[in-house]
Amino acid sequence: MNGAAVTVREVTKTYPDAGVLANDGIDLDVLTGEVFGLLGPNGAGKSTLVRQLVGLARPTSGRIDLLGHDIVARPAVAGHLVAYLGQDEPALLDLPVHAVVATTGRLRGQSRRAAAAQATDLVDELGLTAVADRPLARLTGGQLRHACVASALAARRPLLLLDEPTAGLDPVARREVWAAIARRRDAHGVTVVLVTHNVIEAEAVLDRVAILDRGRVIACDTPGRLKAALSDDVRLDLVWRLEPPYGDPTVAALAERAVVAGRRWTVRLPVEQARAALGRLTTGAAFASLDDFTLATPSLEDVYLALGGGDDDLERA
Amino acid sequence: MTDTSVRAPAVAAAVGGRTSWWATADAVYRLALARGRIARGPLLFVATLQSVGILVLLRGVVRHPDLATSAAVVAGGSVLVVAFVALNLLAQRFGAMRASRSLDYFAALPVPASAVVMGTAASYATFTVPGALVTAVTGAAMFGLPFGQLWLVVPAVVASGVALSGVGAALGLSLPRVELATVAGQLGMTAVLFLGLIPAGHLPLVARGLRQAVPSTYAVDVLAAGLRGSATPGGVLWRVAASLAYGAVTLAIATRAFRRAVAG
Ligand SMILES: Nc1ncnc2c1ncn2[C@@H]1O[C@H](COP(=O)(O)OP(=O)(O)OP(=O)(O)O)[C@@H](O)[C@H]1O
Ligand SMILES: [Mg+2]
């Protein structure tokens, strides 16, 4: 059986200068060998929580244990247990990618030779060979983030805390990062906590996810169970080519329940009704006005919306 | 949390140990050095030109300087190159690191903060050796001083670098804005300029006390003695030791400032 790798109890964090309550009584358990996600809109308190986990910020109150070590009492211990990737600007902007990864390895205690060899492997594993000799400052935003992930993975640690590791990455790079994370978990039992805005990422790589909103955990479970708990409504998306034919009774009925964004309608319905409505639309006259349609089972985005999150907070691609 | 299915780890990952002080300082030194190759050449040129310029100026103003005055002026000018880098540039560098939050990178690693400060400072100090040497040689030639003990410029650079860089780092780490850190570094450099260049005998009594309180004074005195051709091993050793003691204190202050700058 796996114990908890990370326990967070009643953690509250205020920034007195700004008068902000960034974390408001957070309780979490991350199990050993789990890929655990923190999902939530801007300002929800995700980075604040992660920074406290690595000992970079001190909780106003509450308790944090990493692998049985009390991090609030001894924040310096976190550096021995955790590989951390911050959300902010990296420190070694003037160094080439390979040297950055090697330096991180050295600073985590590797010998110079071991660090250099491992940097070569990591650069290769993450598909960064083409830019290995380019200084970070001369990379694109996505390449920079990608290189920072490689640096965070230098010298193995039992815990990996990644704050938005795939922000700005193209789909290929993103998959490389996901695969690298999965390998560390599968082969070495590394426990991963990652922050994301991206629902696809959340559904693709996370064993469990906590949804944060305004400093609180509003839900925490596997993506599958979170979705299952959300009634059995499905989402019908319609994109109109022309002015929607309001004369059509089906269209008129859907119009009353649709969330409209330009030419796109989003309607949440019980699965039977959605199927019937789509059947009438695609066989009737309204079909001529329709550009595209999708019928989808609930996603984490729907969970998030149902729990009260805003519509524009998350990435879907 | 009971029935979440999670695969058992195949291999338990090792808990990392603390990275040693020397390994950290060495790695930080190298990375700061690599960084400096890009940016620091022109600044060092400016620092050297500034010191040589001051010496030329003084040579023109002071008609028949005695040996002690000449040696003090040249020694002060040479150490000024170090002060410029250790106070001014280092305060700016740490101020910028603090402002961009890139201190987090180091703070989340199992490394001693003092080694990060020292490694960065040492790489900056390395750059000052040629500048201080050029200044000392030029000055000695201009003022007709003996060259025999000029090698003392090396211990003088190291001693003043160690003594001052903690101050520069602490300024950059504790002042809330990069601009303030730059101004403070500049002021510190001005103090070193006046109290270092003017021979102790010419200073009013109050300033003489102040002079002893400036961390780089002992390094200036080492080099001044060398330029008079009268340095003794004992005199060099105790002054270098005094500089290192200053360095230990200022480094401890900088280390505290580092921790405070990170903890939010
Ligand atoms: N150092 C700070 N001083 C004052 N307020 C802060 C500080 N850091 C964060 N905050 C505030 O705390 C709240 C939570 O911020 P946090 O960075 O944790 O959010 P986040 O969930 O990571 O957001 P994002 O998705 O944009 O990264 C925000 O209101 C933010 O403005
Ligand atoms: Mg954040």
Coordinates of C-alpha atoms and ligand atoms in Angstrom, one line a residue:
Chain A
M1 CA 0.0 0.0 0.0
N2 CA 1.1 3.5 -0.6
G3 CA 1.3 6.1 2.1
A4 CA 0.8 9.8 1.6
A5 CA 3.8 11.6 0.1
V6 CA 2.3 15.0 0.7
T7 CA -0.1 15.9 3.4
V8 CA -1.6 19.4 3.7
R9 CA -3.7 20.3 6.7
E10 CA -5.7 23.4 7.2
V11 CA -3.2 25.5 5.3
T12 CA -4.0 29.2 5.2
K13 CA -1.8 31.8 3.5
T14 CA -2.5 35.5 3.6
Y15 CA -0.4 38.2 1.9
P16 CA -0.9 41.0 4.4
D17 CA 0.6 43.7 2.2
A18 CA -1.9 43.0 -0.6
G19 CA -4.7 42.0 1.8
V20 CA -5.1 38.7 -0.1
L21 CA -6.3 35.4 1.4
A22 CA -4.5 33.2 -1.2
N23 CA -5.1 29.8 0.5
D24 CA -8.1 29.4 2.7
G25 CA -8.0 26.2 4.8
I26 CA -6.6 23.7 2.3
D27 CA -6.6 20.0 3.1
L28 CA -4.9 17.5 0.7
D29 CA -3.3 14.1 0.6
V30 CA -1.1 13.1 -2.4
L31 CA -0.3 9.4 -2.4
T32 CA 3.1 8.0 -3.2
G33 CA 3.5 7.3 -6.9
E34 CA 0.5 9.4 -7.9
V35 CA 0.3 12.1 -10.5
F36 CA -1.7 14.7 -8.8
G37 CA -3.0 17.9 -10.3
L38 CA -4.1 21.3 -9.2
L39 CA -6.5 22.9 -11.6
G40 CA -8.1 26.3 -11.3
P41 CA -8.4 29.8 -12.7
N42 CA -5.9 32.6 -12.4
G43 CA -5.4 33.7 -8.9
A44 CA -7.0 30.6 -7.4
G45 CA -3.9 30.1 -5.1
K46 CA -2.2 27.2 -6.9
S47 CA 1.3 28.7 -7.1
T48 CA 0.9 29.9 -3.5
L49 CA 0.2 26.4 -2.4
V50 CA 3.1 24.9 -4.4
R51 CA 5.6 27.5 -3.1
Q52 CA 4.6 26.5 0.4
L53 CA 5.1 22.9 -0.4
V54 CA 8.7 23.6 -1.4
G55 CA 9.4 25.7 1.6
L56 CA 9.7 29.0 -0.5
A57 CA 6.8 30.5 1.4
R58 CA 5.6 29.9 4.9
P59 CA 1.9 29.1 5.6
T60 CA 0.2 31.7 7.8
S61 CA -1.3 28.7 9.6
G62 CA -1.5 24.9 9.0
R63 CA 0.7 22.0 8.5
I64 CA 2.6 20.5 5.5
D65 CA 4.4 17.2 5.5
L66 CA 6.5 15.8 2.7
L67 CA 7.4 12.2 3.0
G68 CA 7.0 12.5 6.8
H69 CA 9.0 15.7 7.1
D70 CA 7.4 18.8 8.6
I71 CA 8.2 21.4 6.0
V72 CA 6.7 24.3 8.0
A73 CA 9.1 23.7 10.8
R74 CA 12.1 22.9 8.6
P75 CA 11.6 24.4 5.1
A76 CA 15.2 23.7 4.0
V77 CA 14.4 19.9 4.0
A78 CA 12.2 20.4 1.0
G79 CA 15.2 21.0 -1.2
H80 CA 16.4 17.4 -0.5
L81 CA 13.0 15.8 -1.4
V82 CA 11.6 17.9 -4.2
A83 CA 12.5 18.8 -7.7
Y84 CA 10.6 22.1 -8.3
L85 CA 9.8 24.0 -11.4
G86 CA 8.5 27.5 -10.6
Q87 CA 6.0 29.4 -12.7
D88 CA 8.3 32.5 -12.8
E89 CA 11.2 33.6 -14.9
P90 CA 14.2 31.2 -14.6
A91 CA 17.5 32.1 -13.1
L92 CA 20.0 30.9 -15.6
L93 CA 18.9 32.8 -18.7
D94 CA 22.4 33.4 -20.0
L95 CA 23.4 29.7 -20.1
P96 CA 22.8 27.3 -22.9
V97 CA 20.1 24.6 -22.4
H98 CA 22.5 21.7 -21.8
A99 CA 24.6 23.8 -19.3
V100 CA 21.4 24.8 -17.4
V101 CA 20.3 21.1 -17.0
A102 CA 23.8 20.1 -15.9
T103 CA 24.1 23.0 -13.4
T104 CA 20.8 22.0 -11.8
G105 CA 22.1 18.4 -11.5
R106 CA 25.3 19.7 -9.9
L107 CA 23.4 21.9 -7.5
R108 CA 21.4 18.8 -6.6
G109 CA 24.6 17.0 -5.6
Q110 CA 25.7 15.2 -8.8
S111 CA 29.4 15.1 -9.8
R112 CA 30.3 17.3 -12.7
R113 CA 30.7 14.3 -15.0
A114 CA 27.4 12.7 -13.9
A115 CA 25.6 15.9 -14.3
A116 CA 26.9 16.5 -17.8
A117 CA 26.0 12.9 -18.9
Q118 CA 22.6 13.1 -17.4
A119 CA 22.0 16.5 -19.1
T120 CA 22.7 15.0 -22.4
D121 CA 20.2 12.2 -21.8
L122 CA 17.5 14.6 -20.6
V123 CA 18.0 17.0 -23.5
D124 CA 17.6 14.0 -25.8
E125 CA 14.6 12.5 -23.9
L126 CA 12.7 15.8 -24.1
G127 CA 13.5 16.4 -27.7
L128 CA 15.6 19.5 -27.1
T129 CA 18.8 18.4 -28.9
A130 CA 18.4 21.0 -31.6
V131 CA 18.5 23.8 -29.1
A132 CA 20.9 22.3 -26.6
D133 CA 23.6 24.8 -27.2
R134 CA 21.4 27.9 -27.3
P135 CA 21.2 30.2 -24.3
L136 CA 17.8 30.2 -22.6
A137 CA 17.4 33.9 -23.3
R138 CA 17.4 33.2 -27.1
L139 CA 14.7 30.6 -27.0
T140 CA 11.0 31.1 -27.8
G141 CA 8.6 31.1 -24.8
G142 CA 7.6 27.5 -25.4
Q143 CA 11.1 26.3 -25.9
L144 CA 12.2 28.1 -22.7
R145 CA 9.5 26.4 -20.7
H146 CA 10.4 23.0 -22.3
A147 CA 14.0 23.5 -21.3
C148 CA 13.0 24.5 -17.8
V149 CA 11.2 21.2 -17.5
A150 CA 14.3 19.3 -18.5
S151 CA 16.2 21.3 -15.9
A152 CA 13.7 20.4 -13.2
L153 CA 14.1 16.7 -14.0
A154 CA 17.9 16.7 -13.4
A155 CA 19.1 14.5 -10.6
R156 CA 16.2 12.3 -9.4
R157 CA 14.0 13.4 -6.5
P158 CA 11.2 11.4 -4.9
L159 CA 8.8 14.3 -5.4
L160 CA 8.3 16.4 -8.5
L161 CA 6.4 19.7 -8.1
L162 CA 5.8 21.4 -11.4
D163 CA 4.0 24.8 -11.7
E164 CA 2.4 24.9 -15.2
P165 CA 5.1 22.7 -16.9
T166 CA 3.4 22.8 -20.3
A167 CA 2.3 26.5 -20.4
G168 CA 3.0 27.7 -23.9
L169 CA 4.2 24.4 -25.3
D170 CA 3.1 23.1 -28.7
P171 CA 1.3 19.8 -28.7
V172 CA 4.4 17.7 -29.6
A173 CA 6.5 19.2 -26.8
R174 CA 3.6 18.8 -24.4
R175 CA 3.4 15.1 -25.2
E176 CA 7.1 14.8 -24.6
V177 CA 6.7 16.4 -21.2
W178 CA 3.8 14.2 -20.3
A179 CA 5.7 11.1 -21.3
A180 CA 8.7 12.1 -19.3
I181 CA 6.6 12.6 -16.2
A182 CA 4.9 9.3 -16.7
R183 CA 8.2 7.5 -17.1
R184 CA 9.4 8.9 -13.8
R185 CA 6.3 7.8 -12.0
D186 CA 6.2 4.3 -13.6
A187 CA 9.9 3.4 -13.4
H188 CA 11.0 5.2 -10.3
G189 CA 7.8 5.7 -8.2
V190 CA 8.2 9.4 -8.3
T191 CA 5.2 11.3 -6.9
V192 CA 4.2 14.3 -9.1
V193 CA 2.2 17.3 -8.2
L194 CA 1.5 19.6 -11.2
V195 CA -0.4 22.8 -11.7
T196 CA -2.4 23.2 -14.9
H197 CA -5.0 25.3 -16.6
N198 CA -5.5 22.8 -19.2
V199 CA -8.4 20.4 -19.1
I200 CA -7.0 18.1 -21.7
E201 CA -3.8 17.8 -19.8
A202 CA -5.7 17.2 -16.6
E203 CA -7.7 14.4 -18.2
A204 CA -4.7 12.9 -20.0
V205 CA -2.1 12.6 -17.3
L206 CA -3.6 13.0 -13.8
D207 CA -4.5 10.2 -11.5
R208 CA -6.4 12.7 -9.3
V209 CA -7.1 16.3 -9.4
A210 CA -8.0 19.0 -6.9
I211 CA -9.9 21.9 -8.2
L212 CA -9.0 25.2 -6.6
D213 CA -11.1 28.3 -6.6
R214 CA -10.5 31.4 -4.5
G215 CA -8.0 29.7 -2.3
R216 CA -10.2 26.7 -1.5
V217 CA -10.3 23.1 -2.7
I218 CA -13.8 22.8 -4.2
A219 CA -13.4 19.2 -5.4
C220 CA -10.8 16.5 -5.3
D221 CA -11.0 13.1 -6.9
T222 CA -10.1 11.1 -10.0
P223 CA -11.1 12.9 -13.2
G224 CA -13.4 10.0 -14.0
R225 CA -15.2 10.1 -10.7
L226 CA -15.5 13.9 -10.7
K227 CA -17.2 13.7 -14.1
A228 CA -19.4 10.8 -13.0
A229 CA -20.6 12.7 -10.0
L230 CA -21.8 15.5 -12.1
S231 CA -25.3 14.3 -13.2
D232 CA -25.5 12.6 -16.6
D233 CA -25.9 15.7 -18.6
V234 CA -24.0 15.9 -21.8
R235 CA -22.9 18.9 -23.8
L236 CA -24.2 19.7 -27.2
D237 CA -22.2 22.3 -29.1
L238 CA -23.7 23.8 -32.2
V239 CA -22.0 26.2 -34.6
W240 CA -24.2 28.1 -37.0
R241 CA -23.1 29.0 -40.5
L242 CA -26.0 31.5 -40.9
E243 CA -28.5 33.2 -38.6
P244 CA -30.0 30.3 -36.6
P245 CA -33.5 29.3 -37.9
Y246 CA -35.5 30.4 -34.8
G247 CA -38.7 29.3 -36.6
D248 CA -37.7 25.7 -36.1
P249 CA -39.3 24.4 -32.8
T250 CA -36.2 22.4 -31.9
V251 CA -33.9 25.4 -32.4
A252 CA -36.3 27.7 -30.5
A253 CA -36.3 25.2 -27.6
L254 CA -32.5 24.9 -27.5
A255 CA -32.1 28.7 -27.8
E256 CA -33.7 29.1 -24.3
R257 CA -31.1 26.9 -22.7
A258 CA -28.0 27.8 -24.8
V259 CA -24.9 29.6 -23.6
V260 CA -24.2 31.7 -26.7
A261 CA -20.7 32.8 -27.8
G262 CA -20.8 34.3 -31.2
R263 CA -22.1 31.7 -33.6
R264 CA -21.5 28.9 -31.1
W265 CA -24.2 27.6 -28.8
T266 CA -23.4 25.3 -25.9
V267 CA -26.4 23.5 -24.3
R268 CA -26.3 21.0 -21.4
L269 CA -29.0 18.4 -21.6
P270 CA -29.8 14.9 -20.3
V271 CA -28.3 12.5 -22.8
E272 CA -31.7 11.3 -24.3
Q273 CA -32.9 14.8 -25.0
A274 CA -29.6 15.8 -26.5
R275 CA -29.6 12.8 -28.8
A276 CA -33.2 13.4 -29.9
A277 CA -32.6 17.1 -30.5
L278 CA -29.5 16.4 -32.6
G279 CA -31.5 13.8 -34.6
R280 CA -34.2 16.3 -35.5
L281 CA -31.6 19.0 -36.3
T282 CA -29.5 16.9 -38.6
T283 CA -32.5 15.5 -40.5
G284 CA -34.6 18.7 -40.7
A285 CA -34.4 22.0 -42.6
A286 CA -32.2 23.6 -39.8
F287 CA -29.3 21.4 -40.9
A288 CA -28.6 23.7 -43.9
S289 CA -27.8 26.5 -41.4
L290 CA -25.6 24.3 -39.3
D291 CA -21.8 24.5 -39.7
D292 CA -20.6 22.0 -37.1
F293 CA -21.9 20.2 -34.1
T294 CA -20.5 18.0 -31.3
L295 CA -22.1 15.9 -28.6
A296 CA -19.8 15.2 -25.7
T297 CA -19.8 13.5 -22.4
P298 CA -18.9 15.8 -19.5
S299 CA -15.3 17.0 -19.3
L300 CA -13.4 18.4 -16.4
E301 CA -14.4 21.7 -17.8
D302 CA -18.0 20.9 -17.2
V303 CA -17.2 19.8 -13.6
Y304 CA -15.4 23.1 -13.1
L305 CA -18.3 25.1 -14.5
A306 CA -20.9 23.1 -12.5
L307 CA -18.9 23.9 -9.3
G308 CA -19.1 27.6 -10.0
G309 CA -16.0 28.4 -12.0
G310 CA -16.1 31.0 -14.8
D311 CA -16.4 30.1 -18.4
D312 CA -13.2 31.7 -19.7
D313 CA -10.8 30.4 -17.1
L314 CA -9.5 27.2 -18.7
E315 CA -7.7 26.1 -21.7
R316 CA -9.3 23.4 -23.9
A317 CA -6.6 22.7 -26.5
Chain B
M1 CA -8.5 8.4 0.0
T2 CA -8.8 4.6 0.5
D3 CA -9.7 3.1 -2.8
T4 CA -7.8 5.3 -5.3
S5 CA -5.9 2.9 -7.5
V6 CA -2.3 4.0 -7.9
R7 CA 0.5 1.8 -9.2
A8 CA 3.0 0.9 -6.6
P9 CA 6.4 2.4 -7.2
A10 CA 8.9 0.1 -8.8
V11 CA 11.9 1.6 -7.2
A12 CA 11.9 4.0 -4.3
A13 CA 13.6 7.2 -5.3
A14 CA 16.5 8.3 -3.3
V15 CA 16.4 11.2 -1.0
G16 CA 19.1 13.7 -2.0
G17 CA 21.7 14.9 0.4
R18 CA 22.9 18.4 0.9
T19 CA 25.1 19.7 -1.8
S20 CA 28.5 20.6 -0.3
W21 CA 29.5 24.2 0.1
W22 CA 32.4 24.0 -2.3
A23 CA 30.5 22.1 -5.0
T24 CA 27.8 24.8 -4.8
A25 CA 30.2 27.7 -4.9
D26 CA 32.1 26.1 -7.7
A27 CA 28.9 25.5 -9.8
V28 CA 27.6 29.0 -9.1
Y29 CA 31.0 30.5 -9.9
R30 CA 31.1 28.7 -13.2
L31 CA 27.7 29.7 -14.2
A32 CA 28.2 33.3 -13.2
L33 CA 31.5 33.3 -15.1
A34 CA 29.8 32.0 -18.3
R35 CA 27.3 34.7 -17.9
G36 CA 30.0 37.3 -17.4
R37 CA 31.7 36.4 -20.6
I38 CA 28.8 37.9 -22.4
A39 CA 28.1 41.0 -20.3
R40 CA 31.0 42.1 -18.2
G41 CA 33.9 43.0 -20.5
P42 CA 32.7 46.6 -21.2
L43 CA 31.9 47.2 -17.5
L44 CA 35.3 46.1 -16.5
F45 CA 36.8 48.4 -19.1
V46 CA 34.8 51.3 -17.6
A47 CA 35.8 50.4 -14.1
T48 CA 39.5 50.3 -15.0
L49 CA 39.3 53.5 -17.1
Q50 CA 37.7 55.2 -14.1
S51 CA 40.5 54.2 -11.8
V52 CA 43.3 55.0 -14.2
G53 CA 41.6 58.3 -14.9
I54 CA 41.5 59.3 -11.3
L55 CA 45.2 58.4 -10.9
V56 CA 46.0 60.6 -14.0
L57 CA 44.0 63.4 -12.5
L58 CA 45.7 63.2 -9.1
R59 CA 49.2 62.9 -10.7
G60 CA 48.5 66.2 -12.5
V61 CA 47.1 68.0 -9.4
V62 CA 49.6 66.8 -6.8
R63 CA 53.0 68.4 -7.6
H64 CA 55.6 66.5 -5.6
P65 CA 53.9 63.6 -3.9
D66 CA 55.9 61.8 -1.2
L67 CA 56.2 58.0 -1.4
A68 CA 53.5 57.3 1.1
T69 CA 51.0 59.5 -0.7
S70 CA 51.8 58.0 -4.1
A71 CA 51.5 54.5 -2.8
A72 CA 48.2 55.2 -1.0
V73 CA 46.7 56.8 -4.1
V74 CA 47.7 54.0 -6.5
A75 CA 46.6 51.3 -4.0
G76 CA 43.3 53.0 -3.5
G77 CA 42.7 53.4 -7.2
S78 CA 43.5 49.7 -7.8
V79 CA 41.1 48.5 -5.1
L80 CA 38.5 50.9 -6.4
V81 CA 38.1 48.6 -9.5
V82 CA 37.1 45.8 -7.1
A83 CA 34.8 48.1 -5.2
F84 CA 33.0 49.1 -8.4
V85 CA 32.3 45.5 -9.2
A86 CA 31.7 44.1 -5.8
L87 CA 29.4 46.9 -4.6
N88 CA 27.9 48.4 -7.7
L89 CA 27.5 45.5 -10.1
L90 CA 26.9 42.8 -7.4
A91 CA 24.1 44.9 -5.8
Q92 CA 22.5 45.3 -9.2
R93 CA 22.8 41.7 -10.0
F94 CA 21.3 40.4 -6.8
G95 CA 18.6 43.2 -6.9
A96 CA 17.7 42.0 -10.4
M97 CA 17.6 38.3 -9.3
R98 CA 15.3 39.3 -6.4
A99 CA 13.0 41.4 -8.6
S100 CA 12.6 38.6 -11.2
R101 CA 12.1 36.0 -8.4
S102 CA 14.8 33.9 -9.9
L103 CA 16.2 33.5 -6.3
D104 CA 13.6 30.8 -6.0
Y105 CA 15.6 28.6 -8.3
F106 CA 18.5 28.5 -5.8
A107 CA 16.3 28.5 -2.7
A108 CA 14.5 25.4 -3.8
L109 CA 17.8 23.5 -4.2
P110 CA 19.6 21.8 -1.3
V111 CA 22.4 24.3 -1.4
P112 CA 23.9 26.6 1.2
A113 CA 22.8 30.2 0.5
S114 CA 26.2 31.5 1.5
A115 CA 27.8 29.4 -1.2
V116 CA 25.5 30.9 -3.8
V117 CA 26.4 34.4 -2.7
M118 CA 30.1 33.7 -2.5
G119 CA 30.2 31.8 -5.8
T120 CA 28.5 34.7 -7.6
A121 CA 30.7 37.3 -5.9
A122 CA 33.9 35.3 -6.6
S123 CA 33.1 35.2 -10.3
Y124 CA 32.7 38.9 -10.4
A125 CA 35.9 39.4 -8.4
T126 CA 37.8 37.2 -10.9
F127 CA 37.1 39.8 -13.6
T128 CA 38.6 42.5 -11.5
V129 CA 42.1 41.0 -11.3
P130 CA 43.2 42.3 -14.8
G131 CA 41.6 45.7 -14.2
A132 CA 43.3 46.1 -10.8
L133 CA 46.6 44.9 -12.2
V134 CA 46.5 47.4 -15.1
T135 CA 45.6 50.2 -12.7
A136 CA 48.4 49.3 -10.3
V137 CA 51.1 48.9 -13.0
T138 CA 50.0 52.2 -14.7
G139 CA 49.9 54.0 -11.4
A140 CA 53.2 52.7 -10.2
A141 CA 54.8 53.8 -13.5
M142 CA 53.2 57.2 -13.3
F143 CA 54.2 57.9 -9.7
G144 CA 57.6 56.2 -10.1
L145 CA 56.9 53.5 -7.5
P146 CA 58.9 50.3 -7.1
F147 CA 57.5 47.3 -9.0
G148 CA 59.1 44.6 -6.8
Q149 CA 56.1 43.8 -4.6
L150 CA 53.4 44.5 -7.2
W151 CA 52.3 40.9 -7.0
L152 CA 50.5 41.9 -3.8
V153 CA 47.8 43.3 -6.0
V154 CA 46.5 39.7 -6.2
P155 CA 46.0 39.2 -2.4
A156 CA 44.7 42.7 -2.3
V157 CA 42.0 42.0 -4.9
V158 CA 41.0 38.7 -3.2
A159 CA 40.9 40.3 0.2
S160 CA 38.9 43.3 -0.8
G161 CA 36.6 41.2 -3.0
V162 CA 35.8 38.9 -0.1
A163 CA 35.4 41.9 2.3
L164 CA 33.1 43.9 0.0
S165 CA 31.0 41.5 -2.0
G166 CA 29.0 40.5 1.0
V167 CA 28.0 44.2 1.3
G168 CA 27.1 44.5 -2.3
A169 CA 25.1 41.2 -2.2
A170 CA 23.3 42.3 1.0
L171 CA 22.3 45.6 -0.5
G172 CA 20.9 44.0 -3.6
L173 CA 19.0 41.4 -1.6
S174 CA 17.5 43.6 1.0
L175 CA 16.6 46.9 -0.8
P176 CA 13.1 46.7 -2.2
R177 CA 14.0 48.0 -5.7
V178 CA 16.9 47.5 -8.1
E179 CA 17.3 51.2 -8.5
L180 CA 17.8 51.7 -4.8
A181 CA 20.3 48.9 -4.7
T182 CA 22.2 50.5 -7.5
V183 CA 22.3 53.9 -5.8
A184 CA 23.3 52.3 -2.5
G185 CA 26.1 50.4 -4.3
Q186 CA 27.2 53.6 -5.9
L187 CA 27.3 55.4 -2.5
G188 CA 29.3 52.6 -1.0
M189 CA 31.8 52.9 -3.9
T190 CA 32.1 56.6 -3.3
A191 CA 33.0 55.9 0.3
V192 CA 35.7 53.5 -0.7
L193 CA 36.9 56.0 -3.3
F194 CA 37.4 58.8 -0.8
L195 CA 38.5 56.8 2.2
G196 CA 40.7 54.5 0.2
L197 CA 42.4 57.0 -2.1
I198 CA 43.3 59.7 0.4
P199 CA 46.3 58.7 2.5
A200 CA 45.3 58.0 6.2
G201 CA 47.7 60.7 7.4
H202 CA 45.8 63.4 5.4
L203 CA 42.4 62.5 6.8
P204 CA 40.8 64.3 9.7
L205 CA 40.6 62.2 12.9
V206 CA 36.9 61.3 12.5
A207 CA 37.4 60.1 8.9
R208 CA 40.4 58.0 10.1
G209 CA 38.1 56.0 12.3
L210 CA 35.7 55.7 9.5
R211 CA 38.5 54.5 7.2
Q212 CA 39.2 51.6 9.6
A213 CA 35.5 50.6 9.4
V214 CA 35.5 50.3 5.6
P215 CA 36.0 46.6 4.8
S216 CA 38.4 47.2 1.9
T217 CA 40.8 49.4 3.9
Y218 CA 43.0 46.5 4.9
A219 CA 43.4 45.4 1.3
V220 CA 44.3 49.0 0.3
D221 CA 47.0 49.0 3.0
V222 CA 48.5 45.7 1.9
L223 CA 48.9 47.0 -1.6
A224 CA 50.1 50.4 -0.4
A225 CA 52.8 48.8 1.6
G226 CA 53.8 46.8 -1.4
L227 CA 54.0 49.9 -3.6
R228 CA 56.3 51.5 -1.0
G229 CA 58.4 48.4 -1.2
S230 CA 58.0 47.9 2.5
A231 CA 55.5 45.1 2.8
T232 CA 56.3 42.5 5.5
P233 CA 54.8 39.0 5.6
G234 CA 53.3 39.7 9.0
G235 CA 51.8 42.9 7.9
V236 CA 50.3 41.3 4.8
L237 CA 48.9 38.3 6.7
W238 CA 47.1 40.2 9.5
R239 CA 45.5 42.6 7.0
V240 CA 44.4 39.8 4.8
A241 CA 43.0 38.1 7.8
A242 CA 41.2 41.2 8.8
S243 CA 39.6 41.4 5.3
L244 CA 38.5 37.8 5.6
A245 CA 37.0 38.4 9.0
Y246 CA 35.1 41.3 7.5
G247 CA 34.1 39.1 4.6
A248 CA 32.7 36.4 7.0
V249 CA 30.6 39.0 8.7
T250 CA 29.2 40.6 5.5
L251 CA 28.7 37.2 4.0
A252 CA 26.6 36.2 7.0
I253 CA 24.6 39.4 6.6
A254 CA 24.1 38.7 2.9
T255 CA 23.0 35.1 3.6
R256 CA 20.4 36.3 6.0
A257 CA 19.2 38.8 3.4
F258 CA 19.0 36.0 0.9
R259 CA 16.8 33.9 3.1
R260 CA 14.6 36.9 3.9
A261 CA 14.3 37.9 0.2
V262 CA 13.0 34.5 -0.6
A263 CA 10.5 33.9 2.3
G264 CA 7.3 35.5 1.2
Ligands
LIG1 N1 3.8 37.7 -3.3 C1 2.5 38.1 -3.3 N2 2.1 39.2 -2.7 C2 0.8 39.5 -2.7 N3 -0.1 38.8 -3.2 C3 0.2 37.7 -3.9 C4 1.6 37.3 -4.0 N4 1.6 36.2 -4.7 C5 0.3 35.9 -5.1 N5 -0.5 36.8 -4.6 C6 -2.0 36.9 -4.7 O1 -2.5 35.7 -4.2 C7 -3.5 35.1 -5.0 C8 -3.2 33.7 -5.5 O2 -2.1 33.8 -6.3 P1 -1.4 32.5 -7.0 O3 -0.2 33.0 -7.7 O4 -1.2 31.5 -6.0 O5 -2.5 32.1 -8.0 P2 -2.4 30.9 -9.1 O6 -3.6 30.0 -8.9 O7 -1.1 30.3 -9.2 O8 -2.7 31.8 -10.4 P3 -2.2 31.6 -11.9 O9 -3.0 30.6 -12.6 O10 -2.4 33.0 -12.5 O11 -0.7 31.3 -11.8 C9 -3.7 36.1 -6.1 O12 -4.8 37.0 -5.8 C10 -2.4 36.9 -6.2 O13 -2.6 38.2 -6.7
MG2 MG 0.4 30.3 -10.6

